[in-house]
Coordinates of C-alpha atoms and ligand atoms in Angstrom, one line a residue:
M1 CA 53.7 2.9 28.6
S2 CA 57.5 2.5 28.3
T3 CA 60.0 5.3 28.4
A4 CA 61.1 4.5 24.8
Q5 CA 57.4 4.7 23.7
T6 CA 56.9 8.0 25.5
L7 CA 60.1 9.4 23.8
D8 CA 58.9 8.2 20.4
D9 CA 55.5 9.9 21.0
E10 CA 57.2 13.1 22.0
L11 CA 59.5 13.1 19.0
S12 CA 56.6 12.4 16.7
S13 CA 54.6 15.2 18.3
L14 CA 57.6 17.5 17.9
A15 CA 58.0 16.6 14.2
T16 CA 54.2 17.3 13.7
F17 CA 54.5 20.5 15.5
Y18 CA 57.4 21.6 13.4
E19 CA 55.7 20.6 10.1
L20 CA 52.4 22.4 11.1
G21 CA 54.4 25.5 12.1
S22 CA 56.2 25.6 8.8
Y23 CA 52.9 25.0 7.0
I24 CA 51.3 28.1 8.7
C25 CA 54.3 30.4 8.4
S26 CA 54.9 29.7 4.7
E27 CA 51.8 31.6 3.6
L28 CA 51.2 35.4 3.4
N29 CA 47.6 35.5 2.3
L30 CA 45.7 36.3 5.6
D31 CA 42.6 34.3 4.9
E32 CA 44.7 31.3 3.9
V33 CA 46.9 31.7 7.0
L34 CA 43.8 31.7 9.3
T35 CA 42.4 28.6 7.5
R36 CA 45.7 26.8 7.9
I37 CA 45.9 27.6 11.6
S38 CA 42.4 26.3 12.3
W39 CA 43.2 23.1 10.5
A40 CA 46.6 22.7 12.0
V41 CA 45.6 23.0 15.6
V42 CA 42.8 20.5 15.2
N43 CA 45.4 18.0 13.9
L44 CA 48.0 18.8 16.5
M45 CA 45.6 18.7 19.4
Q46 CA 43.3 15.9 18.1
T47 CA 40.0 17.8 18.7
E48 CA 36.7 18.0 17.0
A49 CA 36.8 21.7 16.3
S50 CA 38.9 24.9 16.5
S51 CA 38.4 28.6 16.3
I52 CA 40.7 31.5 15.6
I53 CA 39.4 34.7 17.2
T54 CA 40.9 38.1 16.8
V55 CA 40.6 41.4 18.6
D56 CA 38.9 44.3 16.9
E57 CA 40.4 47.2 18.8
A58 CA 38.3 49.9 17.1
N59 CA 35.0 48.3 18.0
N60 CA 36.1 46.6 21.2
Q61 CA 34.9 43.3 19.8
L62 CA 36.1 39.8 19.1
T63 CA 35.7 38.2 15.7
F64 CA 35.7 34.5 14.6
E65 CA 38.1 34.8 11.8
A66 CA 38.3 31.1 11.0
A67 CA 37.0 27.9 12.4
Y68 CA 37.3 24.2 11.7
G69 CA 34.6 21.7 12.5
V70 CA 30.9 21.1 11.8
A71 CA 29.8 24.5 12.9
A72 CA 32.6 26.4 11.1
S73 CA 30.4 28.0 8.4
R74 CA 28.0 29.4 11.0
L75 CA 30.8 31.1 12.9
S76 CA 32.4 32.9 10.0
K77 CA 33.0 36.6 10.9
F78 CA 30.7 36.2 13.9
T79 CA 31.4 39.0 16.4
F80 CA 30.8 39.4 20.1
P81 CA 31.8 41.8 22.9
R82 CA 35.4 41.8 24.3
N83 CA 34.6 41.2 27.9
E84 CA 35.2 38.5 30.5
K85 CA 31.7 37.0 30.1
S86 CA 32.9 34.6 27.4
V87 CA 35.9 32.1 27.3
A88 CA 37.6 33.9 24.5
G89 CA 36.9 37.3 26.2
W90 CA 38.3 36.2 29.5
V91 CA 41.5 34.8 27.8
V92 CA 42.2 38.0 25.8
M93 CA 41.4 40.3 28.7
T94 CA 43.6 38.4 31.2
G95 CA 46.2 37.1 28.8
Q96 CA 46.0 33.7 30.6
P97 CA 45.2 30.3 29.0
L98 CA 42.1 28.5 30.2
I99 CA 41.0 24.9 30.3
I100 CA 37.4 24.0 30.9
N101 CA 36.9 20.2 31.0
N102 CA 33.2 20.5 32.1
T103 CA 31.4 23.3 30.4
H104 CA 28.3 22.8 32.6
N105 CA 30.2 23.9 35.7
S106 CA 32.1 26.9 34.3
P107 CA 31.3 30.5 35.0
H108 CA 33.2 31.5 31.8
F109 CA 31.1 29.3 29.5
S110 CA 27.7 30.8 28.6
G111 CA 26.7 28.4 25.9
N112 CA 25.3 31.2 23.7
I113 CA 27.4 30.3 20.7
D114 CA 26.5 26.6 21.0
R115 CA 22.8 27.7 21.0
D116 CA 23.4 29.6 17.8
T117 CA 25.5 27.0 16.0
H118 CA 23.9 23.8 17.5
F119 CA 27.4 22.6 18.3
V120 CA 27.7 20.9 21.7
T121 CA 30.9 22.0 23.5
R122 CA 32.0 19.3 26.0
N123 CA 35.4 20.7 26.9
I124 CA 37.5 23.6 25.7
L125 CA 41.1 24.8 25.8
C126 CA 41.7 28.5 24.9
V127 CA 45.1 30.2 24.7
P128 CA 45.9 33.8 23.9
M129 CA 47.8 34.9 20.8
S130 CA 50.2 37.7 21.2
V131 CA 52.8 39.6 19.1
K132 CA 55.4 41.9 20.6
G133 CA 53.7 41.8 23.9
K134 CA 50.2 42.7 22.5
I135 CA 47.3 40.3 22.6
I136 CA 45.8 40.0 19.1
G137 CA 43.3 37.3 19.8
C138 CA 43.1 33.7 20.9
I139 CA 42.9 30.1 19.7
E140 CA 40.2 27.7 20.9
V141 CA 40.2 23.9 20.5
L142 CA 37.0 22.1 21.4
N143 CA 36.1 18.5 22.4
K144 CA 39.3 16.6 22.7
K145 CA 39.0 13.2 21.0
A146 CA 39.3 9.9 22.8
G147 CA 42.9 8.6 23.1
T148 CA 44.3 5.5 21.6
I149 CA 43.9 3.4 24.8
S150 CA 40.4 4.5 25.9
E151 CA 37.2 5.2 24.0
V152 CA 36.3 7.6 26.7
P153 CA 36.5 11.3 25.5
A154 CA 39.7 12.8 26.9
D155 CA 40.2 15.9 29.1
F156 CA 42.6 18.7 28.2
N157 CA 45.7 18.8 30.4
D158 CA 48.7 21.0 31.1
L159 CA 50.7 19.4 28.3
D160 CA 47.9 20.3 25.8
M161 CA 48.1 23.9 27.1
V162 CA 51.8 24.0 26.6
R163 CA 51.5 22.6 23.0
L164 CA 48.7 24.9 22.0
S165 CA 50.5 27.9 23.5
A166 CA 53.6 27.1 21.5
M167 CA 51.5 26.8 18.4
S168 CA 49.7 30.1 19.2
S169 CA 53.1 31.9 19.2
Q170 CA 53.8 30.7 15.7
A171 CA 50.2 31.5 14.6
A172 CA 50.4 35.0 16.0
V173 CA 53.6 35.7 14.1
A174 CA 52.1 34.3 10.9
I175 CA 48.9 36.4 11.3
D176 CA 51.0 39.5 12.0
N177 CA 53.2 38.9 8.9
A178 CA 50.2 38.3 6.7
R179 CA 48.6 41.5 8.0
Q180 CA 51.7 43.5 7.4
Y181 CA 52.0 42.0 3.9
Q182 CA 48.3 42.9 3.3
R183 CA 49.0 46.5 4.4
V184 CA 52.0 46.8 2.1
E185 CA 50.0 45.3 -0.8
S186 CA 47.2 47.7 -0.2
A187 CA 49.6 50.7 -0.1
M188 CA 51.3 49.5 -3.3
S189 CA 48.0 49.1 -5.1
E190 CA 47.0 52.7 -4.0
L191 CA 50.4 53.9 -5.2
N192 CA 50.0 52.2 -8.5
A193 CA 46.5 53.6 -8.9
S194 CA 47.9 57.1 -8.2
Y195 CA 50.8 56.5 -10.7
Y196 CA 48.2 55.4 -13.3
Q197 CA 46.1 58.6 -12.8
C198 CA 49.2 60.7 -13.3
L199 CA 50.0 58.8 -16.5
L200 CA 46.4 59.3 -17.7
F201 CA 46.6 63.0 -17.0
L202 CA 49.9 63.2 -18.9
S203 CA 48.5 61.2 -21.9
D204 CA 45.4 63.5 -22.0
T205 CA 47.8 66.5 -22.1
I206 CA 49.7 64.9 -25.0
D207 CA 46.5 64.3 -26.9
L208 CA 45.3 67.9 -26.3
R209 CA 48.6 69.3 -27.6
D210 CA 48.8 67.0 -30.5
S211 CA 46.1 68.3 -32.9
N212 CA 43.0 67.4 -31.0
T213 CA 43.4 63.6 -31.1
G214 CA 41.0 63.5 -28.1
G215 CA 41.1 60.2 -26.3
H216 CA 43.6 58.6 -28.7
C217 CA 46.0 57.4 -26.0
R218 CA 43.2 55.9 -23.9
R219 CA 41.8 54.1 -26.9
V220 CA 45.1 52.6 -28.0
V221 CA 45.8 51.3 -24.5
K222 CA 42.6 49.3 -24.7
Y223 CA 43.2 48.1 -28.3
T224 CA 46.9 47.2 -27.6
R225 CA 46.2 45.3 -24.4
N226 CA 43.4 43.4 -26.1
L227 CA 45.4 42.5 -29.2
A228 CA 48.4 41.5 -27.1
E229 CA 46.2 39.1 -25.1
H230 CA 44.9 37.6 -28.3
L231 CA 48.5 37.1 -29.4
G232 CA 49.1 35.1 -26.3
I233 CA 50.6 37.6 -23.9
S234 CA 49.1 36.8 -20.5
D235 CA 51.5 37.9 -17.8
P236 CA 49.7 40.7 -15.9
K237 CA 52.9 42.6 -15.3
E238 CA 53.8 42.4 -19.0
L239 CA 50.3 43.6 -19.9
T240 CA 50.5 46.5 -17.5
D241 CA 53.9 47.6 -19.0
I242 CA 52.2 47.4 -22.5
E243 CA 49.5 49.7 -21.2
Y244 CA 52.0 52.2 -19.8
G245 CA 53.9 52.1 -23.1
A246 CA 50.7 52.6 -25.2
L247 CA 49.5 55.5 -22.9
L248 CA 52.9 57.3 -23.2
H249 CA 53.9 56.4 -26.7
D250 CA 54.1 60.0 -27.9
V251 CA 55.3 61.6 -24.6
G252 CA 58.4 62.8 -26.5
K253 CA 56.2 65.1 -28.5
L254 CA 56.0 67.3 -25.4
K255 CA 59.6 68.4 -26.3
I256 CA 58.6 69.3 -29.9
E257 CA 57.9 73.0 -30.3
D258 CA 54.4 74.2 -31.2
R259 CA 55.6 75.8 -34.5
I260 CA 56.4 72.2 -35.7
L261 CA 53.9 70.0 -33.8
R262 CA 50.9 72.3 -34.5
K263 CA 52.1 73.7 -37.8
P264 CA 49.0 74.1 -40.1
G265 CA 51.0 73.4 -43.3
P266 CA 53.3 70.5 -44.4
L267 CA 56.6 70.1 -42.5
D268 CA 59.9 70.7 -44.4
E269 CA 62.7 68.2 -44.2
D270 CA 64.4 69.9 -41.2
E271 CA 61.2 70.0 -39.3
W272 CA 60.6 66.3 -40.0
K273 CA 64.0 65.5 -38.7
I274 CA 63.0 67.2 -35.4
M275 CA 59.6 65.5 -35.4
R276 CA 61.2 62.1 -35.8
M277 CA 63.2 62.7 -32.7
H278 CA 60.1 62.3 -30.5
P279 CA 60.5 58.5 -29.8
Q280 CA 64.1 59.1 -28.6
Y281 CA 63.0 62.1 -26.5
G282 CA 60.3 60.1 -24.9
S283 CA 62.6 57.1 -24.2
D284 CA 65.3 59.4 -22.8
G285 CA 62.8 61.1 -20.4
L286 CA 61.1 57.9 -19.2
S287 CA 64.4 56.0 -18.8
Q288 CA 64.8 58.2 -15.6
I289 CA 61.7 56.6 -14.1
K290 CA 62.4 53.1 -13.0
F291 CA 58.8 51.8 -12.9
L292 CA 58.4 52.7 -16.6
W293 CA 61.5 51.0 -17.9
R294 CA 59.7 48.1 -19.4
A295 CA 57.3 50.5 -21.2
L296 CA 60.2 51.9 -23.2
P297 CA 60.1 49.5 -26.2
I298 CA 56.7 50.9 -27.3
V299 CA 57.8 54.5 -26.7
L300 CA 61.1 54.1 -28.6
Y301 CA 60.1 51.7 -31.4
H302 CA 56.5 52.6 -32.3
H303 CA 57.5 54.1 -35.6
E304 CA 59.8 51.2 -36.8
H305 CA 58.6 49.4 -39.9
W306 CA 58.6 45.7 -40.5
D307 CA 60.8 46.2 -43.7
G308 CA 63.3 48.5 -41.9
S309 CA 62.1 51.8 -43.4
G310 CA 60.9 53.2 -40.1
Y311 CA 62.7 55.2 -37.4
P312 CA 64.6 55.9 -35.2
E313 CA 66.9 52.9 -35.7
G314 CA 65.5 51.3 -38.9
R315 CA 65.1 48.0 -37.2
V316 CA 63.8 45.1 -39.3
G317 CA 61.2 42.4 -38.6
E318 CA 61.5 40.6 -35.3
D319 CA 64.3 42.9 -34.1
I320 CA 61.5 45.3 -33.4
P321 CA 60.1 44.4 -30.0
I322 CA 56.8 42.5 -30.2
E323 CA 54.9 45.0 -28.0
A324 CA 55.9 47.8 -30.4
R325 CA 54.8 45.8 -33.4
I326 CA 51.4 45.1 -31.8
F327 CA 51.1 48.7 -30.7
A328 CA 51.9 50.1 -34.3
V329 CA 48.8 48.3 -35.7
C330 CA 46.5 49.6 -32.9
D331 CA 48.0 53.1 -33.1
A332 CA 47.4 53.3 -36.9
F333 CA 43.9 51.7 -36.6
D334 CA 42.8 54.4 -34.1
A335 CA 44.5 57.2 -36.1
I336 CA 42.8 56.2 -39.4
T337 CA 39.4 55.5 -37.9
S338 CA 39.3 58.7 -35.9
V339 CA 38.5 62.2 -36.9
R340 CA 41.5 64.4 -37.1
P341 CA 41.5 68.2 -37.8
Y342 CA 42.3 67.5 -41.5
K343 CA 40.2 64.4 -42.2
E344 CA 37.0 62.5 -41.6
A345 CA 37.2 59.0 -40.0
M346 CA 37.8 56.1 -42.3
S347 CA 35.5 53.1 -42.1
Y348 CA 36.6 49.7 -40.8
T349 CA 36.5 48.4 -44.3
E350 CA 38.9 51.1 -45.5
A351 CA 41.2 50.4 -42.5
R352 CA 41.2 46.7 -43.4
E353 CA 42.2 47.5 -47.0
Y354 CA 45.0 49.7 -45.6
F355 CA 46.4 47.0 -43.4
L356 CA 46.2 44.4 -46.1
R357 CA 48.2 46.8 -48.3
E358 CA 50.8 47.6 -45.6
R359 CA 51.0 44.0 -44.2
G360 CA 54.7 43.0 -44.5
R361 CA 55.9 46.5 -45.3
I362 CA 55.0 48.7 -42.3
Y363 CA 53.4 46.0 -40.1
D364 CA 54.2 42.6 -38.8
P365 CA 52.1 40.2 -41.0
K366 CA 51.3 38.0 -37.9
V367 CA 50.0 41.0 -36.0
V368 CA 47.9 42.3 -38.9
D369 CA 46.4 38.8 -39.4
A370 CA 45.5 38.5 -35.7
F371 CA 44.0 42.0 -35.7
L372 CA 41.9 41.3 -38.8
A373 CA 40.9 37.9 -37.6
L374 CA 39.0 39.5 -34.7
G375 CA 36.7 41.2 -37.1
E376 CA 34.9 44.6 -37.2
S377 CA 32.4 43.8 -34.5
H378 CA 35.1 43.0 -32.0
W379 CA 36.9 46.4 -32.5
V380 CA 33.6 48.3 -32.6
K381 CA 32.6 46.8 -29.2
L382 CA 36.0 47.8 -27.7
L383 CA 35.6 51.3 -29.1
A384 CA 32.2 51.5 -27.5
E385 CA 33.6 50.5 -24.1
V386 CA 36.4 53.1 -24.2
G387 CA 34.4 56.0 -25.8
H388 CA 34.3 57.4 -29.3
S389 CA 36.3 60.4 -30.4
P390 CA 34.3 63.5 -31.1
S391 CA 33.0 63.9 -34.7
L392 CA 34.5 66.3 -37.1
N393 CA 31.5 68.5 -37.1
E394 CA 31.7 68.7 -33.3
L395 CA 35.3 69.7 -33.5
F396 CA 35.1 72.1 -36.4
P397 CA 31.5 73.2 -36.8
G398 CA 32.6 75.8 -39.4
G399 CA 34.6 73.4 -41.6
F400 CA 37.9 71.7 -41.0
P401 CA 41.5 72.7 -41.9
P402 CA 43.4 71.0 -44.8
N403 CA 45.6 68.0 -44.3
P404 CA 49.0 69.2 -43.0
N405 CA 51.4 66.3 -42.2
G406 CA 49.6 63.1 -41.6
T407 CA 50.4 61.2 -38.4
A408 CA 53.9 61.1 -36.9
Ligands
LIG1 FE1 54.6 58.8 -32.4
LIG2 FE1 49.6 57.6 -31.6

């Protein structure tokens, strides 16, 4: 082979190495990273199979995390002891690479895994993977394919070892990055779950304080998310913000004094002025909490009316954020079909008549139409999933108080 040909081969090999390295490192999902590594090394090294094996420190074991080749599916998550009796064990224990070109003569090759998988290992090259001086596993490539000149199966050589070792450094970094990303993701999801539990607790407190509207906030979360999805909102983050807004829509009522919020008789004009401050109070409070910023439109605008007669700003039509328009229908539906201290629950038919009456005055016609198009059975099913409110007789076995002030 000429010097020019050798140089071409090396440049081509370097380009492949660079491309495969980028392909591995551009992914953060751990399973996908492992799959990519096992595929990349087979292509780089021109072998029949590969395995990515990681160290399980807690159980002192080695685990086949990913494999490529005919026996790959049988190896998935297969574990074996971390000791020097296996090729992978010897490599991770000593930190040295190992070439075995004749498996029949090697003290390191037991053949146990071949017996389980029915794969026939002719030769094997195994190199350690380490990050920051710590061995996290190894990469094996098995059965080097015949070269372009000869049909005779090839042996692994020192150059192969150098190439696979270089690739293993990139693979180890990619695995470490993906693991760290997985840990951050898991911590974030735990944090979000904790936040959500806090918000549920807060919303239950609002419900308890606000005239026994038991479970109202949880129900409107379900309704609002569902109707938003039917109106074409599909972004998970947007839907989560809608849930937060629905859950906390009346959080501002926590600043309204009991003498007004729980007044048994009708509110006078001054008291109504205070009561109508609750969207602003809620918005002011939540605007201090960054992760709830995008929930503010529902909190601030849930009492705006389509024709501009609502509060706090008297916004008209599509100037009212869509999530607040969707929420307003769901909030009213739950209020009028639930028992309150001063009234029995209305039927779905009565609620339908109410919405048809107020369509285009209080509520966005498009939202009302979408709500009604789903039909009674749809909303009854959702209600069953989230839990009914208590009946009036359960709340007030001795009779219920007269209507004070309607819903605010
Ligand atoms: Fe409200
Ligand atoms: Fe409400």
